Structures are given as structure tokens and as C-alpha cells.
Tab-separated table of C-alpha atoms and ligand atoms in Angstrom:
chain	number	residue	atom	x	y	z
A	1	MET	CA	66.949	85.797	131.432
A	2	SER	CA	69.038	88.443	129.551
A	3	SER	CA	68.330	88.417	125.812
A	4	ASN	CA	71.961	89.344	125.204
A	5	SER	CA	73.303	85.899	126.072
A	6	LEU	CA	73.749	82.320	124.902
A	7	THR	CA	72.016	79.457	126.662
A	8	ILE	CA	74.230	76.404	126.268
A	9	THR	CA	73.051	72.910	127.026
A	10	ASP	CA	75.845	70.468	127.783
A	11	ASN	CA	74.445	67.240	126.337
A	12	ARG	CA	76.966	65.240	128.387
A	13	THR	CA	75.232	66.319	131.604
A	14	GLY	CA	71.952	67.927	130.500
A	15	LYS	CA	72.996	71.055	132.420
A	16	GLN	CA	72.249	74.508	130.968
A	17	TYR	CA	74.497	77.535	131.193
A	18	GLU	CA	73.825	81.184	130.368
A	19	ILE	CA	76.826	82.883	128.760
A	20	PRO	CA	76.666	86.705	128.400
A	21	ILE	CA	77.300	88.216	124.956
A	22	GLU	CA	79.358	91.457	124.926
A	23	ASN	CA	80.406	93.343	121.758
A	24	GLY	CA	79.417	90.344	119.631
A	25	THR	CA	81.649	88.002	121.602
A	26	ILE	CA	81.538	85.663	124.563
A	27	ARG	CA	84.355	85.558	127.106
A	28	THR	CA	86.014	82.197	126.541
A	29	MET	CA	86.721	82.080	130.264
A	30	ASP	CA	82.953	81.775	130.790
A	31	LEU	CA	83.143	78.349	129.125
A	32	ARG	CA	85.299	77.052	131.957
A	33	LYS	CA	82.202	76.624	134.173
A	34	ILE	CA	80.928	73.972	131.744
A	35	LYS	CA	82.140	70.754	133.396
A	36	VAL	CA	81.244	67.091	133.618
A	37	ALA	CA	82.576	66.810	137.171
A	38	ASP	CA	83.643	69.215	139.923
A	39	ASP	CA	87.370	68.476	139.354
A	40	ASP	CA	86.999	68.915	135.587
A	41	PHE	CA	89.115	71.783	134.187
A	42	GLY	CA	86.113	73.000	132.200
A	43	LEU	CA	85.736	73.830	128.518
A	44	MET	CA	88.155	75.984	126.485
A	45	GLY	CA	87.814	77.409	123.002
A	46	TYR	CA	90.075	75.922	120.301
A	47	ASP	CA	91.035	78.317	117.504
A	48	PRO	CA	94.348	77.639	115.683
A	49	ALA	CA	95.735	80.859	114.109
A	50	PHE	CA	93.030	82.816	115.977
A	51	THR	CA	90.756	82.823	112.920
A	52	ASN	CA	87.744	83.652	115.119
A	53	THR	CA	89.249	84.935	118.335
A	54	ALA	CA	89.374	88.565	119.521
A	55	SER	CA	92.526	88.937	121.612
A	56	THR	CA	91.843	92.505	122.647
A	57	LYS	CA	89.510	95.486	122.558
A	58	SER	CA	90.961	98.368	120.542
A	59	ASN	CA	90.132	101.952	119.537
A	60	ILE	CA	92.777	102.308	116.845
A	61	THR	CA	91.851	100.707	113.509
A	62	PHE	CA	88.554	99.459	112.131
A	63	ILE	CA	88.343	97.062	109.186
A	64	ASP	CA	85.197	95.730	107.544
A	65	GLY	CA	86.542	92.916	105.398
A	66	ASP	CA	83.307	92.272	103.514
A	67	LYS	CA	82.794	95.920	102.595
A	68	GLY	CA	86.492	96.714	102.074
A	69	ILE	CA	86.507	99.440	104.723
A	70	LEU	CA	89.630	100.640	106.589
A	71	ARG	CA	89.589	103.526	109.106
A	72	TYR	CA	92.239	104.836	111.489
A	73	ARG	CA	90.569	106.247	114.631
A	74	GLY	CA	87.321	106.510	112.617
A	75	TYR	CA	88.767	108.388	109.634
A	76	PRO	CA	88.427	106.584	106.258
A	77	ILE	CA	91.811	105.648	104.808
A	78	GLU	CA	90.849	107.305	101.512
A	79	GLN	CA	90.505	110.719	103.211
A	80	LEU	CA	93.708	110.374	105.230
A	81	ALA	CA	95.703	109.253	102.175
A	82	GLY	CA	94.360	112.207	100.204
A	83	LYS	CA	94.825	114.942	102.787
A	84	CYS	CA	97.564	114.043	105.329
A	85	THR	CA	101.268	113.409	105.615
A	86	TYR	CA	102.491	110.142	107.102
A	87	LEU	CA	103.656	111.851	110.295
A	88	GLU	CA	100.235	113.488	110.704
A	89	VAL	CA	98.613	110.035	110.458
A	90	ALA	CA	101.201	108.542	112.830
A	91	TYR	CA	100.172	111.249	115.345
A	92	LEU	CA	96.491	110.347	114.829
A	93	ILE	CA	97.112	106.627	115.285
A	94	LEU	CA	99.117	107.188	118.459
A	95	HIS	CA	97.098	109.985	120.071
A	96	GLY	CA	93.585	109.221	118.812
A	97	GLU	CA	92.921	112.660	117.309
A	98	LEU	CA	94.199	114.629	114.320
A	99	PRO	CA	96.839	117.120	115.548
A	100	THR	CA	96.315	120.871	115.682
A	101	GLU	CA	98.823	122.927	113.717
A	102	ALA	CA	100.886	123.531	116.867
A	103	GLN	CA	100.723	119.859	117.886
A	104	LEU	CA	101.806	118.734	114.398
A	105	LYS	CA	104.661	121.238	114.337
A	106	ASN	CA	105.913	119.967	117.706
A	107	TRP	CA	105.439	116.339	116.630
A	108	ASN	CA	107.317	116.859	113.355
A	109	TRP	CA	110.123	118.667	115.229
A	110	ASN	CA	110.526	115.834	117.745
A	111	ILE	CA	110.561	113.101	115.112
A	112	THR	CA	112.957	115.079	112.890
A	113	HIS	CA	115.361	115.630	115.783
A	114	HIS	CA	115.575	111.941	116.607
A	115	THR	CA	116.585	110.699	113.145
A	116	PHE	CA	120.303	110.368	113.929
A	117	ILE	CA	121.515	107.028	115.266
A	118	ASN	CA	124.433	106.471	117.623
A	119	GLU	CA	127.627	106.262	115.574
A	120	ASN	CA	128.455	102.959	117.266
A	121	ILE	CA	125.444	101.393	115.537
A	122	LYS	CA	127.454	101.626	112.346
A	123	LYS	CA	129.694	98.925	113.832
A	124	VAL	CA	126.615	96.686	114.100
A	125	LEU	CA	125.786	97.404	110.466
A	126	ASP	CA	129.371	96.837	109.340
A	127	GLY	CA	129.262	93.369	110.881
A	128	PHE	CA	126.828	92.201	108.201
A	129	HIS	CA	127.960	90.599	104.986
A	130	TYR	CA	127.692	93.013	102.025
A	131	ASP	CA	124.725	91.111	100.578
A	132	ALA	CA	122.859	90.570	103.844
A	133	HIS	CA	119.094	90.962	103.365
A	134	PRO	CA	118.192	94.473	104.605
A	135	MET	CA	115.262	93.110	106.604
A	136	GLY	CA	117.658	90.886	108.562
A	137	ILE	CA	119.824	93.947	109.190
A	138	PHE	CA	116.749	96.007	110.162
A	139	ILE	CA	115.482	93.450	112.699
A	140	SER	CA	118.893	93.004	114.322
A	141	THR	CA	119.692	96.714	114.433
A	142	VAL	CA	116.340	97.723	115.928
A	143	SER	CA	116.957	95.110	118.602
A	144	ALA	CA	120.473	96.502	119.125
A	145	LEU	CA	118.923	99.943	119.757
A	146	SER	CA	117.587	98.562	123.050
A	147	THR	CA	121.182	98.355	124.303
A	148	PHE	CA	121.720	102.059	123.585
A	149	TYR	CA	118.607	103.117	125.517
A	150	PRO	CA	118.451	100.996	128.695
A	151	ASP	CA	115.985	103.511	130.188
A	152	ALA	CA	113.450	102.236	127.622
A	153	LYS	CA	112.683	99.455	130.101
A	154	ASN	CA	110.712	102.032	132.160
A	155	ILE	CA	107.669	101.353	129.987
A	156	PHE	CA	105.136	102.703	132.496
A	157	ASP	CA	106.859	106.098	132.718
A	158	ALA	CA	104.778	108.007	130.126
A	159	GLU	CA	107.384	110.703	129.425
A	160	ASN	CA	110.095	108.075	128.930
A	161	ARG	CA	107.765	105.967	126.762
A	162	HIS	CA	107.009	108.958	124.525
A	163	LYS	CA	110.732	109.639	124.083
A	164	GLN	CA	111.227	106.053	122.898
A	165	ILE	CA	108.266	106.477	120.541
A	166	TYR	CA	109.909	109.533	118.928
A	167	ARG	CA	113.168	107.604	118.633
A	168	LEU	CA	111.608	104.504	117.074
A	169	ILE	CA	109.436	106.295	114.500
A	170	ALA	CA	112.405	108.434	113.469
A	171	LYS	CA	115.256	105.956	113.615
A	172	VAL	CA	113.673	103.034	111.747
A	173	ALA	CA	113.912	105.136	108.576
A	174	THR	CA	117.593	105.872	109.195
A	175	ILE	CA	118.361	102.226	109.947
A	176	ALA	CA	116.501	101.161	106.794
A	177	ALA	CA	118.448	103.590	104.618
A	178	PHE	CA	121.769	102.698	106.239
A	179	ALA	CA	121.047	98.992	105.662
A	180	TYR	CA	120.530	99.754	101.974
A	181	ARG	CA	123.687	101.858	101.726
A	182	HIS	CA	125.719	99.128	103.453
A	183	ARG	CA	124.392	96.617	100.922
A	184	ILE	CA	125.391	98.664	97.866
A	185	GLY	CA	128.684	99.811	99.339
A	186	LEU	CA	127.847	103.514	99.435
A	187	PRO	CA	128.772	105.748	102.368
A	188	TYR	CA	125.890	106.466	104.759
A	189	ALA	CA	123.904	109.594	103.827
A	190	TYR	CA	123.077	111.348	107.084
A	191	PRO	CA	119.626	112.765	107.910
A	192	ASP	CA	118.814	116.253	106.600
A	193	ASN	CA	116.581	117.990	109.117
A	194	ASP	CA	115.415	120.509	106.512
A	195	LEU	CA	113.489	117.787	104.683
A	196	SER	CA	110.143	116.097	105.382
A	197	PHE	CA	110.063	112.566	106.835
A	198	THR	CA	109.745	110.959	103.395
A	199	GLY	CA	111.977	113.535	101.692
A	200	ASN	CA	114.696	112.809	104.243
A	201	PHE	CA	114.254	109.056	103.769
A	202	LEU	CA	114.762	109.486	100.011
A	203	ASN	CA	117.798	111.641	100.838
A	204	MET	CA	119.344	108.965	103.088
A	205	MET	CA	118.619	106.338	100.444
A	206	PHE	CA	119.684	108.027	97.212
A	207	LYS	CA	121.943	111.034	97.957
A	208	THR	CA	125.263	110.790	96.114
A	209	SER	CA	127.731	113.609	95.385
A	210	GLU	CA	125.306	116.554	95.451
A	211	LEU	CA	125.773	118.910	98.401
A	212	LYS	CA	122.080	118.882	99.259
A	213	TYR	CA	119.652	116.217	98.036
A	214	GLN	CA	116.451	117.541	96.461
A	215	PRO	CA	113.678	114.920	96.658
A	216	ASN	CA	111.303	114.729	93.718
A	217	PRO	CA	108.032	116.119	95.184
A	218	VAL	CA	105.874	113.572	93.321
A	219	LEU	CA	107.892	110.659	94.710
A	220	GLU	CA	108.060	112.301	98.168
A	221	ARG	CA	104.254	112.591	98.189
A	222	ALA	CA	103.781	109.066	96.794
A	223	LEU	CA	105.907	107.684	99.644
A	224	ASP	CA	103.827	109.641	102.167
A	225	VAL	CA	100.664	108.006	100.806
A	226	LEU	CA	102.246	104.533	100.750
A	227	PHE	CA	103.431	104.992	104.347
A	228	ILE	CA	99.949	106.137	105.420
A	229	LEU	CA	98.414	103.027	103.837
A	230	HIS	CA	100.861	100.735	105.660
A	231	ALA	CA	100.730	102.438	109.074
A	232	ASP	CA	98.346	100.092	110.898
A	233	HIS	CA	95.981	97.211	110.239
A	234	GLU	CA	94.505	96.107	113.583
A	235	GLN	CA	95.489	92.637	114.845
A	236	ASN	CA	97.591	91.335	111.929
A	237	CYS	CA	100.326	88.780	112.508
A	238	SER	CA	103.112	91.263	113.291
A	239	THR	CA	100.920	93.433	115.518
A	240	ASN	CA	99.813	90.331	117.386
A	241	SER	CA	103.525	89.587	117.840
A	242	MET	CA	104.205	93.142	119.062
A	243	ARG	CA	101.417	92.835	121.615
A	244	GLY	CA	102.431	89.313	122.643
A	245	ILE	CA	106.114	90.129	123.105
A	246	GLY	CA	105.277	93.476	124.722
A	247	SER	CA	102.957	91.738	127.203
A	248	SER	CA	106.054	90.373	128.962
A	249	HIS	CA	106.928	94.063	129.657
A	250	VAL	CA	110.121	93.956	127.626
A	251	ASP	CA	111.352	97.280	126.172
A	252	PRO	CA	109.686	98.494	122.929
A	253	TYR	CA	112.825	98.084	120.787
A	254	SER	CA	113.037	94.347	121.545
A	255	ALA	CA	109.290	93.921	121.016
A	256	LEU	CA	109.402	95.814	117.733
A	257	ALA	CA	112.279	93.674	116.460
A	258	GLY	CA	110.054	90.648	117.023
A	259	ALA	CA	107.149	92.296	115.228
A	260	ALA	CA	109.417	93.112	112.282
A	261	ALA	CA	110.530	89.477	112.201
A	262	ALA	CA	106.893	88.403	111.866
A	263	LEU	CA	106.342	90.977	109.116
A	264	TYR	CA	109.328	89.568	107.196
A	265	GLY	CA	107.431	86.369	106.357
A	266	PRO	CA	106.269	85.957	102.718
A	267	LEU	CA	102.684	85.417	103.873
A	268	HIS	CA	102.729	88.827	105.554
A	269	GLY	CA	104.868	91.876	104.850
A	270	GLY	CA	107.354	89.873	102.818
A	271	ALA	CA	104.606	89.408	100.225
A	272	ASN	CA	105.442	92.634	98.369
A	273	GLU	CA	108.928	91.256	97.663
A	274	ALA	CA	107.390	87.896	96.698
A	275	VAL	CA	104.940	89.635	94.330
A	276	LEU	CA	107.763	91.275	92.378
A	277	ARG	CA	109.650	87.997	92.148
A	278	MET	CA	106.436	86.310	90.972
A	279	LEU	CA	105.682	88.970	88.345
A	280	SER	CA	109.296	88.842	87.140
A	281	GLU	CA	109.073	85.024	86.931
A	282	ILE	CA	105.846	85.238	84.911
A	283	GLY	CA	107.563	87.887	82.799
A	284	THR	CA	104.973	88.418	80.070
A	285	VAL	CA	101.187	88.524	79.790
A	286	ASP	CA	101.024	85.430	77.579
A	287	ARG	CA	102.510	83.275	80.374
A	288	ILE	CA	99.791	84.173	82.895
A	289	PRO	CA	97.399	81.282	82.016
A	290	GLU	CA	100.020	78.642	82.897
A	291	TYR	CA	100.489	80.243	86.316
A	292	ILE	CA	96.737	80.479	86.934
A	293	LYS	CA	96.624	76.743	86.109
A	294	ARG	CA	99.368	76.042	88.668
A	295	VAL	CA	97.460	78.023	91.297
A	296	LYS	CA	94.357	75.925	90.699
A	297	GLU	CA	96.429	72.756	90.935
A	298	GLY	CA	97.378	73.985	94.410
A	299	ASN	CA	101.113	74.202	93.726
A	300	PHE	CA	101.452	77.974	93.361
A	301	LYS	CA	100.231	80.867	95.466
A	302	LEU	CA	99.319	84.122	93.789
A	303	MET	CA	101.343	86.436	95.988
A	304	GLY	CA	99.624	89.745	96.713
A	305	PHE	CA	96.217	88.064	96.514
A	306	GLY	CA	93.938	87.039	99.337
A	307	HIS	CA	93.554	88.252	102.907
A	308	ARG	CA	92.437	86.867	106.240
A	309	VAL	CA	90.027	89.762	106.757
A	310	TYR	CA	89.331	91.404	103.389
A	311	LYS	CA	86.894	89.304	101.387
A	312	ASN	CA	86.562	92.269	99.064
A	313	TYR	CA	89.070	94.474	97.284
A	314	ASP	CA	91.677	95.739	99.807
A	315	PRO	CA	90.929	99.503	99.889
A	316	ARG	CA	94.664	100.169	100.134
A	317	ALA	CA	95.331	98.347	96.866
A	318	ARG	CA	92.784	100.587	95.144
A	319	ILE	CA	94.564	103.739	96.343
A	320	ILE	CA	98.005	102.326	95.510
A	321	LYS	CA	96.902	101.754	91.916
A	322	GLN	CA	96.112	105.474	91.695
A	323	VAL	CA	99.512	106.379	93.166
A	324	ALA	CA	101.169	104.132	90.576
A	325	ASP	CA	99.928	106.333	87.726
A	326	GLU	CA	101.419	109.466	89.364
A	327	VAL	CA	104.761	107.755	90.012
A	328	PHE	CA	105.022	106.351	86.479
A	329	GLU	CA	104.518	109.874	85.142
A	330	VAL	CA	107.900	110.645	86.712
A	331	THR	CA	109.732	107.339	86.489
A	332	GLY	CA	108.282	105.831	83.346
A	333	LYS	CA	105.949	102.835	83.384
A	334	ASP	CA	107.250	99.432	84.431
A	335	LYS	CA	106.338	96.581	82.064
A	336	LEU	CA	105.502	94.427	85.083
A	337	LEU	CA	102.477	96.674	85.615
A	338	ASP	CA	100.927	95.242	82.454
A	339	VAL	CA	101.493	91.718	83.807
A	340	ALA	CA	99.961	92.713	87.162
A	341	LEU	CA	96.915	94.374	85.601
A	342	GLU	CA	96.253	91.385	83.313
A	343	LEU	CA	96.784	88.951	86.206
A	344	GLU	CA	94.240	90.905	88.271
A	345	ARG	CA	91.765	91.069	85.375
A	346	ILE	CA	91.930	87.308	84.803
A	347	ALA	CA	91.816	86.422	88.520
A	348	LEU	CA	88.816	88.643	89.245
A	349	ASP	CA	86.823	86.862	86.516
A	350	ASP	CA	87.914	83.361	87.447
A	351	GLU	CA	85.551	81.219	89.564
A	352	TYR	CA	88.483	79.743	91.543
A	353	PHE	CA	89.389	83.168	92.910
A	354	VAL	CA	85.837	84.509	93.089
A	355	LYS	CA	84.670	81.504	95.146
A	356	ARG	CA	87.572	81.991	97.557
A	357	LYS	CA	87.082	85.773	97.603
A	358	LEU	CA	90.690	86.319	96.593
A	359	TYR	CA	91.294	89.950	95.671
A	360	PRO	CA	94.515	91.965	95.315
A	361	ASN	CA	95.795	93.102	98.718
A	362	VAL	CA	98.039	95.979	99.756
A	363	ASP	CA	101.138	94.115	98.579
A	364	PHE	CA	100.033	93.441	95.030
A	365	TYR	CA	100.831	96.846	93.522
A	366	SER	CA	103.096	98.432	96.127
A	367	GLY	CA	106.169	96.548	94.950
A	368	ILE	CA	105.804	97.756	91.367
A	369	ILE	CA	105.808	101.350	92.570
A	370	TYR	CA	108.768	100.800	94.862
A	371	LYS	CA	110.705	99.213	91.983
A	372	ALA	CA	109.897	102.157	89.712
A	373	MET	CA	111.091	104.540	92.459
A	374	GLY	CA	114.465	102.802	92.462
A	375	PHE	CA	114.141	100.623	95.578
A	376	PRO	CA	115.597	97.128	95.191
A	377	VAL	CA	113.152	94.282	95.821
A	378	GLU	CA	114.915	93.287	99.049
A	379	MET	CA	113.998	96.670	100.521
A	380	PHE	CA	110.258	96.165	100.069
A	381	PRO	CA	109.506	94.517	103.455
A	382	VAL	CA	111.678	97.185	105.099
A	383	LEU	CA	109.533	99.853	103.400
A	384	PHE	CA	106.543	98.142	105.021
A	385	ALA	CA	108.203	98.074	108.463
A	386	ILE	CA	109.044	101.803	108.530
A	387	PRO	CA	105.429	103.085	108.633
A	388	ARG	CA	104.060	100.034	110.440
A	389	THR	CA	106.336	101.035	113.320
A	390	SER	CA	103.802	103.739	114.290
A	391	GLY	CA	100.986	101.173	114.249
A	392	TRP	CA	102.980	98.623	116.222
A	393	ILE	CA	103.850	101.208	118.870
A	394	ALA	CA	100.274	102.475	119.150
A	395	GLN	CA	98.986	98.926	119.581
A	396	TRP	CA	101.767	98.160	122.076
A	397	GLU	CA	100.937	101.248	124.159
A	398	GLU	CA	97.197	100.437	124.046
A	399	MET	CA	97.984	96.936	125.300
A	400	LEU	CA	100.172	98.252	128.133
A	401	LEU	CA	97.468	100.656	129.323
A	402	ASP	CA	94.593	98.165	128.972
A	403	PRO	CA	93.624	96.983	132.497
A	404	GLU	CA	92.265	93.731	131.042
A	405	GLN	CA	95.582	92.749	129.449
A	406	LYS	CA	98.381	90.745	131.075
A	407	ILE	CA	101.164	88.459	129.868
A	408	ALA	CA	99.948	86.534	126.823
A	409	ARG	CA	99.997	82.806	127.547
A	410	PRO	CA	97.556	80.675	125.475
A	411	ARG	CA	96.448	77.178	126.482
A	412	GLN	CA	96.789	74.029	124.337
A	413	VAL	CA	95.053	70.748	123.597
A	414	TYR	CA	97.603	68.080	124.618
A	415	LEU	CA	97.397	64.953	122.436
A	416	GLY	CA	100.868	63.591	123.160
A	417	SER	CA	101.991	60.497	125.077
A	418	ASP	CA	100.482	59.666	128.460
A	419	GLU	CA	102.873	59.156	131.400
A	420	ARG	CA	105.577	56.599	130.653
A	421	ASP	CA	108.862	55.502	132.336
A	422	PHE	CA	112.410	56.308	131.238
A	423	VAL	CA	113.961	53.837	128.737
A	424	PRO	CA	117.654	53.016	129.206
A	425	MET	CA	119.788	53.435	126.055
A	426	GLU	CA	120.256	49.657	125.562
A	427	ASN	CA	116.485	49.115	125.459
A	428	ARG	CA	115.643	51.817	122.934
A	429	ASN	CA	114.657	50.909	119.359
A	430	PRO	CA	115.106	53.126	116.267
A	431	SER	CA	111.335	53.463	115.611
B	501	SDX	C1	99.471	91.411	104.568
B	501	SDX	O1	96.492	90.510	108.368
B	501	SDX	C2	96.768	91.616	107.832
B	501	SDX	O2	96.091	92.600	108.012
B	501	SDX	C3	98.015	91.630	106.955
B	501	SDX	C4	98.251	92.901	106.173
B	501	SDX	C5	98.621	94.051	107.066
B	501	SDX	O3	98.419	95.196	106.646
B	501	SDX	O4	99.181	93.811	108.154
B	501	SDX	O5	97.086	93.232	105.428
B	501	SDX	C6	99.420	92.747	105.197
B	501	SDX	O6	100.111	90.540	105.089
B	501	SDX	C7	98.654	91.162	103.326
B	501	SDX	C8	98.714	89.674	102.846
B	501	SDX	C9	100.029	89.490	102.084
B	501	SDX	N1	100.223	88.059	101.795
B	501	SDX	C10	100.122	87.565	100.541
B	501	SDX	O7	99.754	88.228	99.563
B	501	SDX	C11	100.508	86.092	100.411
B	501	SDX	C12	99.465	85.364	99.560
B	501	SDX	N2	98.211	85.346	100.335
B	501	SDX	C13	97.933	84.123	101.064
B	501	SDX	O8	99.035	83.443	101.578
B	501	SDX	C14	96.711	84.235	101.973
B	501	SDX	O9	95.712	84.819	101.246
B	501	SDX	C15	96.834	84.953	103.308
B	501	SDX	C16	97.942	84.434	104.112
B	501	SDX	C17	97.004	86.420	103.093
B	501	SDX	C18	95.518	84.717	104.057
B	501	SDX	O10	95.443	83.382	104.285
B	501	SDX	P1	94.204	82.720	105.090
B	501	SDX	O11	93.288	83.747	105.602
B	501	SDX	O12	94.762	81.772	106.070
B	501	SDX	O13	93.418	81.996	103.961
B	501	SDX	P2	93.666	80.511	103.559
B	501	SDX	O14	95.131	80.253	103.402
B	501	SDX	O15	92.884	79.648	104.497
B	501	SDX	O16	93.031	80.457	102.073
B	501	SDX	C19	91.664	80.188	101.870
B	501	SDX	C20	91.654	79.513	100.505
B	501	SDX	C21	92.571	78.305	100.403
B	501	SDX	O17	92.066	77.485	99.372
B	501	SDX	P3	91.295	76.089	99.778
B	501	SDX	O18	92.208	75.376	100.764
B	501	SDX	O19	90.005	76.568	100.431
B	501	SDX	O20	91.112	75.359	98.494
B	501	SDX	O21	92.156	80.429	99.499
B	501	SDX	C22	93.362	79.903	98.938
B	501	SDX	C23	93.877	78.851	99.908
B	501	SDX	O22	94.652	77.885	99.212
B	501	SDX	N3	94.282	81.013	98.833
B	501	SDX	C24	95.058	81.269	97.789
B	501	SDX	C25	95.729	82.453	98.096
B	501	SDX	N4	95.364	82.873	99.304
B	501	SDX	C26	94.481	81.973	99.773
B	501	SDX	N5	95.224	80.595	96.617
B	501	SDX	C27	96.096	81.143	95.759
B	501	SDX	N6	96.791	82.290	95.967
B	501	SDX	C28	96.622	82.965	97.136
B	501	SDX	N7	97.282	84.077	97.326
């Protein structure tokens, strides 16, 4: 008998089954041989929200939630955030290795020269009401991109796939900036290929009458670090959506629009916007106790706290706090930071949060920095989607090339009505 296995006794039949253990998991399909009769379907696993289900093998991102560890392709996030640009990390996430100087130069050139969007996309943008939420614009416009690149459907043609990858990483920043400019009624500021990825994004966001926008280097660098921290996070809700939608072999633009829609939710990437609204609602340090009380009564969630995987301090939140100090040197400190710091101090000492292992996550401090940099709160989930695009695409490509993967189609436990006959209208009752 292999020691690396489970021996399961089905007490309904007394039969024993040996189930192999691989990578700390069992294949749920192996449970199907556990039956009470030959025509029995066999056992399934039941795991709502996949709290204990591995949907894939992956080589991209490693998280240890108890130790607060995050690595992209084996490199600790702290080292990448301290030494790389976002595009360098996007290359690593997609290709599996840090680029050589020549590879990075070629990569940067290709992304930079795909930042322009088809002029007709401006008609899509102009169709939105002036105060449309930029994340709604982002999702719709990324989806619209699929109609401009019909060849993107050739997902198993590697050269074609890589061209779409350049386009997506580059154009999501342009779409994000154009959505913002549409919202505030400013003319679109076109990409400037002389600038870095983040410098150009700041240019497209904030350029006004100057001939050439000069990004503040501290803010440009801060955005690089924030984008690195948001680039990937293994099988989170939106990545699971990207993989699930992509498993039908749809083009990557349509799949990414779906992933962005998942990210938009306040429990996920929409949390950074919700954190700012929460901190603004609390307003001052002296009002924090009443909110902590409401949390404990179960009628208020502390946005930016808690995580499905991290049961320790989110390592990204720790780095973001350091970035905040550098940004505030340039922009001036935001009073909401005092509220956030006091909220964190109280929560980390409070048994309610300690027992539930609720720590600040990536969204808790990022919004304060974005606000100080001049981004409106509605742009915060869009600022999450821009860098997460490289993670979504890397996970999508890994899924496509994984021989074990096929169209995602979970099972269910049916507890509805048994077979029954049609009821004519005259015999139906309101109940
Ligand atoms: C992101 O998955 C990822 O990797 C996501 C992400 C990424 O990079 O892709 O890291 C980005 O989405 C970060 C999370 C941003 N969301 C928020 O900050 C929203 C607030 N957080 C919660 O909604 C919650 O913590 C989740 C959604 C993040 C995690 O929820 P879980 O894992 O389903 O945990 P749970 O809801 O089962 O909570 C366990 C307990 C519950 O209490 P009891 O029922 O046991 O009494 O903790 C409580 C929850 O009520 N709880 C909170 C809380 N989060 C959980 N109580 C108050 N405030 C909170 N924020």
C-alpha cells in the first residue's frame, strides 16, 4: 500500500478505497469510484466558493497566507517592488524569468508602441453618460476591443497571442485614462512614447495645456511599485473568472472584460474604493469606536480588512504603507491616513479581529495614496485592473497551455423539486 494515499472506508457498504495523494491534494474524480451500487453516480466533493479546492496547478504566484508570503515566479514581492519596474515584473510573470537587458528593451518597446487605441473606440467612450463609473466604461471598452481585433480568436497561434498580450497590457492604461478624461470633460491626452509606462499613464491622466507632460519621478516610481504589488495574486476571484471564461476558448479581450467585472465587486478589487468611502464616512479618529462596535454587531464590514488566504498581515499592505510616506512627501499628508492608522491600531489589538485573523489587505492603504496622487475614488478599481491585466493574461495563457485543463463546468447538488406534471393556468395557486 502506498504511504502517500488515503484509505477511505465507506461505512454505507464497508468497502475500502485507496485514494492517491498528489501535491497535498486528492483528485476529486477519484471519489467517483465510491458507490453504494453499480449504477450510482459516485461521490463528489462539495465546496461552495472553492474555499478548499485547487482548480489548477500553477507556476506563477506563490502565497503563504499564514506567513504573509507573496512571490512571483519565486521572487519575493519585497525584492521585486524594491528593484523592478512594473513592465519588468509583467515580463517575469508572463515569461517565468526576469528579462535580460535586451529582452526588457524589446518588451518595453513593444508595449510602448501598442498604447494607442483605434480612434473609433472614442465613439464607444462618447456613448457613456458624463458621470458613468470608469470601471463600467473600462469593462465595456475592453470587451469592445475584441471587435477591433477579430484575429485574437486564434488563441493557439503563439505569435498572434503574444501580439494580443502586448495590446492588452498597453491599451488598458490608455482606456483607463480616456475613461477618466471623458468623465471630467477634458480632451483625451494621447500616449507619449518618450515616457515610461507609469509616466505615460500619468501623462494621459493629468496632462493639460503644457506641450509635454513631465511626470513627477516620485509619483511615477510610486505607481510602478503599486502596479507591481497588484500584478497577480494566484487564483483570486477575478483570475478564476479569467480562467473560467477563457476555458471556453473565447478571445482574451472578452475574457479579460469578464475578469475586470469580477474585480469591480466591493469584496474584491472594488474594496479600495469602498475603503476610501468608509474612511471618509468615519471622518475623524474619535468616531472609530462606534464603527468598531457596528462591525462587532455584524452590521458593518471593515473594508480593506480580511482575506481569504492571508491570515497574517498582507505583505503588499506593508509595502504600500512605506510608499505612502514617499508620496505624502510630495503631495502632503491626507488626514484620512490618521484615521486609517488608528483604525488599524485598534483593530489589531481587538480580540474580535485577532480571533478572525483580520489584518489590513492590499486595499486598505492603496486608496489613500491614490487619492493623494489626485485620482478620484471611482478610478481606484480601474487602477487595480491595469496591472492585474498582466496577471490575468499570464494565468489565462497558463490555462490554455495546460494539458489537464478543459472547459470549466462544475457539478451541483440538486435539492429542487422531483419530477412533477405541468399545471394549467386555471389550477395554479398564488403560493
Ligand atoms: C482583494 O483573493 C485575493 O487574492 C484578492 C486580492 C487580490 O489581490 O486579488 O487579494 C484582492 O480582493 C483583497 C480583499 C479586498 N476586500 C475587502 O477588503 C472587503 C472586506 N473583506 C471581506 O469582505 C472579507 O475579508 C473577504 C471577502 C476579503 C474574505 O472573505 P472570506 O474569506 O469569505 O471570509 P469570511 O467572509 O468567511 O469571514 C470570516 C469571518 C466572518 O465572521 P464570522 O461569520 O466568523 O463571525 O470574518 C468576518 C466575517 O464576518 N470578516 C469581517 C471582515 N472580513 C471577514 N468582519 C468585518 N470586516 C471584514 N472586513
